[in-house]
């Protein structure tokens, strides 16, 4: 699915008594400063005088919460962060707010996805100095380096939560030159059952074809080839109320400069 995190949303924030204390303290401050801002009478009518709320809903203090607009801290300078303009509104516990941009488990999952940080794609290679024309360069990722990464986002006291889990699934190789072959031919090295990718080189494997690697067909001369390795992380989420689904995959690349020589010597 294609999903972009919202720049702002509405979430439960105030208990009724706290909302009353906050507003009455603010109004008192205005009076002490010598005047009330324009529109304060409308606000007092809305939340205190029964149009439509009476006494800030204090009589329902434990039955719901006041929901307010919140800006995404990662996108606070985005113009879209100013689009949540609805005044604070009351929602009874367990009820759907019925308001566009009201936070839900899918939104929480997206926010957790936005904060997911995975390890850098540091590949192992053999040979680790100069590669040789027509001899395979082995590429692998150790199983201990790349494990699933989980992030949970929640709203305390509301029962709303969502957990995203990023799982590495494949490594794609781009040799950095047309004069090369990827191994396998697709350049896509799938993850092994033990969580590793590819196979470490060891003495005695010099005549074997690696399950993940590159064979360069031409010397790089005095330069190098930029071997790009892109690790794909599959991301899914689950949340309160049995909700869940998929989020966009993450791809993270690293480039290693590989010098390739003509000499046909391979360590065995």
Short mmCIF file of N, CA and C in Angstrom, two decimals, residues 94-181:
data_model
loop_
_atom_site.label_atom_id
_atom_site.label_comp_id
_atom_site.label_asym_id
_atom_site.label_seq_id
_atom_site.Cartn_x
_atom_site.Cartn_y
_atom_site.Cartn_z
N UNK A 94 -14.67 4.76 23.90
CA UNK A 94 -15.09 3.66 23.05
C UNK A 94 -15.82 4.06 21.79
N UNK A 95 -16.09 5.36 21.62
CA UNK A 95 -16.80 5.81 20.43
C UNK A 95 -15.82 6.23 19.34
N UNK A 96 -16.22 6.04 18.09
CA UNK A 96 -15.45 6.52 16.96
C UNK A 96 -15.66 8.03 16.83
N UNK A 97 -14.61 8.83 16.79
CA UNK A 97 -14.78 10.29 16.72
C UNK A 97 -15.57 10.73 15.48
N UNK A 98 -15.49 9.95 14.39
CA UNK A 98 -16.21 10.32 13.19
C UNK A 98 -15.71 11.60 12.56
N UNK A 99 -14.44 11.89 12.75
CA UNK A 99 -13.84 13.14 12.27
C UNK A 99 -12.66 12.80 11.36
N UNK A 100 -12.60 13.37 10.15
CA UNK A 100 -11.42 13.15 9.31
C UNK A 100 -10.15 13.53 10.05
N UNK A 101 -9.11 12.73 9.88
CA UNK A 101 -7.79 12.95 10.48
C UNK A 101 -7.75 12.62 11.98
N UNK A 102 -8.83 12.04 12.52
CA UNK A 102 -8.77 11.55 13.91
C UNK A 102 -7.82 10.35 13.95
N UNK A 103 -6.95 10.31 14.93
CA UNK A 103 -5.94 9.27 14.98
C UNK A 103 -6.58 7.90 15.21
N UNK A 104 -6.02 6.89 14.56
CA UNK A 104 -6.48 5.51 14.73
C UNK A 104 -5.26 4.61 14.67
N UNK A 105 -5.48 3.30 14.72
CA UNK A 105 -4.33 2.38 14.77
C UNK A 105 -3.52 2.44 13.48
N UNK A 106 -4.17 2.65 12.34
CA UNK A 106 -3.42 2.73 11.08
C UNK A 106 -2.50 3.96 11.07
N UNK A 107 -3.01 5.07 11.59
CA UNK A 107 -2.17 6.27 11.68
C UNK A 107 -1.00 6.04 12.62
N UNK A 108 -1.27 5.42 13.76
CA UNK A 108 -0.18 5.11 14.70
C UNK A 108 0.85 4.20 14.04
N UNK A 109 0.38 3.24 13.25
CA UNK A 109 1.31 2.35 12.55
C UNK A 109 2.20 3.14 11.59
N UNK A 110 1.60 4.08 10.88
CA UNK A 110 2.39 4.90 9.97
C UNK A 110 3.40 5.77 10.69
N UNK A 111 3.01 6.30 11.85
CA UNK A 111 3.94 7.12 12.63
C UNK A 111 5.08 6.28 13.17
N UNK A 112 4.78 5.04 13.57
CA UNK A 112 5.84 4.12 14.01
C UNK A 112 6.76 3.79 12.83
N UNK A 113 6.16 3.60 11.66
CA UNK A 113 6.93 3.33 10.46
C UNK A 113 7.88 4.48 10.14
N UNK A 114 7.40 5.70 10.33
CA UNK A 114 8.21 6.89 10.07
C UNK A 114 9.43 6.94 10.99
N UNK A 115 9.32 6.34 12.17
CA UNK A 115 10.41 6.39 13.15
C UNK A 115 11.26 5.12 13.16
N UNK A 116 10.97 4.19 12.26
CA UNK A 116 11.73 2.94 12.23
C UNK A 116 13.14 3.19 11.71
N UNK A 117 14.12 2.75 12.46
CA UNK A 117 15.53 2.88 12.05
C UNK A 117 16.14 1.48 11.98
N UNK A 118 16.68 1.14 10.83
CA UNK A 118 17.29 -0.18 10.64
C UNK A 118 18.80 -0.02 10.55
N UNK A 119 19.55 -1.11 10.80
CA UNK A 119 21.01 -1.02 10.75
C UNK A 119 21.50 -0.68 9.35
N UNK A 120 22.68 -0.06 9.23
CA UNK A 120 23.24 0.21 7.91
C UNK A 120 23.54 -1.08 7.16
N UNK A 121 23.50 -1.02 5.83
CA UNK A 121 23.73 -2.21 5.01
C UNK A 121 25.22 -2.39 4.80
N UNK A 122 25.90 -2.99 5.77
CA UNK A 122 27.34 -3.22 5.68
C UNK A 122 27.58 -4.66 5.23
N UNK A 123 27.98 -4.83 3.97
CA UNK A 123 28.19 -6.17 3.42
C UNK A 123 29.59 -6.67 3.72
N UNK A 124 29.75 -7.98 3.73
CA UNK A 124 31.08 -8.61 3.78
C UNK A 124 31.41 -9.10 2.38
N UNK A 125 32.69 -9.02 2.03
CA UNK A 125 33.13 -9.42 0.69
C UNK A 125 34.41 -10.22 0.75
N UNK A 126 34.59 -11.08 -0.24
CA UNK A 126 35.86 -11.79 -0.42
C UNK A 126 36.07 -11.99 -1.94
N UNK A 127 37.24 -11.59 -2.44
CA UNK A 127 38.32 -10.96 -1.68
C UNK A 127 37.94 -9.56 -1.21
N UNK A 128 38.58 -9.14 -0.13
CA UNK A 128 38.24 -7.87 0.51
C UNK A 128 39.18 -6.75 0.10
N UNK A 129 40.14 -7.07 -0.78
CA UNK A 129 41.03 -6.04 -1.31
C UNK A 129 40.71 -5.81 -2.76
N UNK A 130 41.49 -6.38 -3.63
CA UNK A 130 41.23 -6.27 -5.06
C UNK A 130 40.54 -7.52 -5.56
N UNK A 131 39.51 -7.33 -6.37
CA UNK A 131 38.89 -8.45 -7.05
C UNK A 131 39.66 -8.73 -8.34
N UNK A 132 39.40 -9.89 -8.93
CA UNK A 132 40.14 -10.32 -10.10
C UNK A 132 39.18 -10.57 -11.26
N UNK A 133 39.58 -10.16 -12.46
CA UNK A 133 38.76 -10.36 -13.64
C UNK A 133 38.42 -11.84 -13.80
N UNK A 134 37.14 -12.13 -14.04
CA UNK A 134 36.60 -13.48 -14.28
C UNK A 134 36.55 -14.36 -13.04
N UNK A 135 37.02 -13.89 -11.91
CA UNK A 135 36.92 -14.66 -10.67
C UNK A 135 35.79 -14.06 -9.83
N UNK A 136 34.97 -14.91 -9.22
CA UNK A 136 33.82 -14.38 -8.47
C UNK A 136 34.22 -13.62 -7.21
N UNK A 137 33.50 -12.54 -6.95
CA UNK A 137 33.61 -11.82 -5.68
C UNK A 137 32.42 -12.25 -4.82
N UNK A 138 32.68 -12.83 -3.67
CA UNK A 138 31.62 -13.31 -2.78
C UNK A 138 31.07 -12.16 -1.95
N UNK A 139 29.76 -12.12 -1.79
CA UNK A 139 29.10 -11.09 -0.98
C UNK A 139 28.14 -11.79 -0.02
N UNK A 140 28.14 -11.35 1.25
CA UNK A 140 27.21 -11.94 2.21
C UNK A 140 26.92 -10.99 3.37
N UNK A 141 25.85 -11.28 4.07
CA UNK A 141 25.48 -10.58 5.29
C UNK A 141 25.31 -11.63 6.38
N UNK A 142 25.99 -11.43 7.50
CA UNK A 142 25.90 -12.39 8.60
C UNK A 142 24.53 -12.36 9.25
N UNK A 143 24.10 -13.50 9.75
CA UNK A 143 22.75 -13.62 10.30
C UNK A 143 22.56 -12.76 11.55
N UNK A 144 23.63 -12.53 12.31
CA UNK A 144 23.48 -11.76 13.55
C UNK A 144 23.32 -10.27 13.34
N UNK A 145 23.63 -9.79 12.13
CA UNK A 145 23.65 -8.35 11.90
C UNK A 145 22.29 -7.79 11.51
N UNK A 146 21.42 -8.64 10.98
CA UNK A 146 20.15 -8.13 10.45
C UNK A 146 18.99 -8.95 10.99
N UNK A 147 18.38 -8.41 12.03
CA UNK A 147 17.24 -9.04 12.67
C UNK A 147 16.02 -8.13 12.51
N UNK A 148 14.81 -8.68 12.65
CA UNK A 148 13.63 -7.82 12.59
C UNK A 148 13.70 -6.69 13.60
N UNK A 149 13.20 -5.52 13.20
CA UNK A 149 13.19 -4.33 14.05
C UNK A 149 11.74 -3.92 14.28
N UNK A 150 11.33 -3.78 15.54
CA UNK A 150 9.95 -3.44 15.86
C UNK A 150 9.88 -2.10 16.60
N UNK A 151 8.87 -1.30 16.26
CA UNK A 151 8.61 -0.02 16.91
C UNK A 151 7.12 0.04 17.25
N UNK A 152 6.80 0.47 18.49
CA UNK A 152 5.40 0.60 18.91
C UNK A 152 5.06 2.06 19.16
N UNK A 153 3.92 2.48 18.64
CA UNK A 153 3.37 3.81 18.93
C UNK A 153 2.04 3.61 19.65
N UNK A 154 1.81 4.39 20.71
CA UNK A 154 0.57 4.21 21.48
C UNK A 154 0.12 5.53 22.06
N UNK A 155 -1.15 5.57 22.44
CA UNK A 155 -1.72 6.71 23.16
C UNK A 155 -2.14 6.22 24.53
N UNK A 156 -1.35 6.49 25.58
CA UNK A 156 -1.66 5.98 26.92
C UNK A 156 -3.06 6.39 27.36
N UNK A 157 -3.74 5.44 27.96
CA UNK A 157 -5.06 5.71 28.50
C UNK A 157 -6.20 5.59 27.51
N UNK A 158 -5.86 5.34 26.24
CA UNK A 158 -6.91 5.23 25.22
C UNK A 158 -7.09 3.82 24.70
N UNK A 159 -6.11 2.96 24.94
CA UNK A 159 -6.17 1.61 24.38
C UNK A 159 -5.73 1.55 22.94
N UNK A 160 -5.32 2.67 22.36
CA UNK A 160 -4.87 2.69 20.96
C UNK A 160 -3.36 2.43 20.91
N UNK A 161 -2.97 1.45 20.10
CA UNK A 161 -1.55 1.15 19.91
C UNK A 161 -1.36 0.47 18.55
N UNK A 162 -0.15 0.54 18.05
CA UNK A 162 0.20 -0.17 16.82
C UNK A 162 1.69 -0.44 16.84
N UNK A 163 2.07 -1.62 16.37
CA UNK A 163 3.47 -2.02 16.30
C UNK A 163 3.84 -2.34 14.86
N UNK A 164 4.89 -1.72 14.36
CA UNK A 164 5.41 -2.05 13.04
C UNK A 164 6.65 -2.91 13.21
N UNK A 165 6.80 -3.87 12.31
CA UNK A 165 7.96 -4.75 12.32
C UNK A 165 8.59 -4.77 10.93
N UNK A 166 9.86 -4.40 10.87
CA UNK A 166 10.62 -4.42 9.62
C UNK A 166 11.49 -5.67 9.61
N UNK A 167 11.39 -6.44 8.53
CA UNK A 167 12.12 -7.71 8.43
C UNK A 167 12.93 -7.71 7.13
N UNK A 168 14.26 -7.95 7.21
CA UNK A 168 15.06 -8.00 5.98
C UNK A 168 14.67 -9.21 5.13
N UNK A 169 14.51 -9.00 3.82
CA UNK A 169 14.06 -10.10 2.96
C UNK A 169 14.99 -10.38 1.78
N UNK A 170 15.72 -9.39 1.29
CA UNK A 170 16.58 -9.66 0.14
C UNK A 170 17.63 -8.57 -0.01
N UNK A 171 18.70 -8.92 -0.73
CA UNK A 171 19.79 -7.99 -1.03
C UNK A 171 19.95 -7.93 -2.54
N UNK A 172 19.90 -6.74 -3.11
CA UNK A 172 20.05 -6.60 -4.56
C UNK A 172 21.41 -5.98 -4.87
N UNK A 173 22.14 -6.58 -5.83
CA UNK A 173 23.48 -6.13 -6.19
C UNK A 173 23.48 -5.45 -7.55
N UNK A 174 24.14 -4.30 -7.64
CA UNK A 174 24.42 -3.61 -8.91
C UNK A 174 25.93 -3.44 -8.99
N UNK A 175 26.60 -4.09 -9.96
CA UNK A 175 28.07 -4.11 -9.98
C UNK A 175 28.74 -2.76 -10.19
N UNK A 176 28.04 -1.81 -10.80
CA UNK A 176 28.66 -0.52 -11.07
C UNK A 176 29.30 -0.44 -12.44
N UNK A 177 29.12 -1.48 -13.26
CA UNK A 177 29.62 -1.50 -14.63
C UNK A 177 28.82 -2.54 -15.42
N UNK A 178 28.70 -2.30 -16.74
CA UNK A 178 28.04 -3.28 -17.60
C UNK A 178 28.92 -4.48 -17.85
N UNK A 179 30.22 -4.34 -17.59
CA UNK A 179 31.17 -5.44 -17.80
C UNK A 179 31.26 -6.30 -16.56
N UNK A 180 30.13 -6.86 -16.18
CA UNK A 180 30.09 -7.71 -14.99
C UNK A 180 28.85 -8.58 -15.02
N UNK A 181 28.88 -9.66 -14.26
CA UNK A 181 27.73 -10.53 -14.08
C UNK A 181 27.38 -10.59 -12.61
#
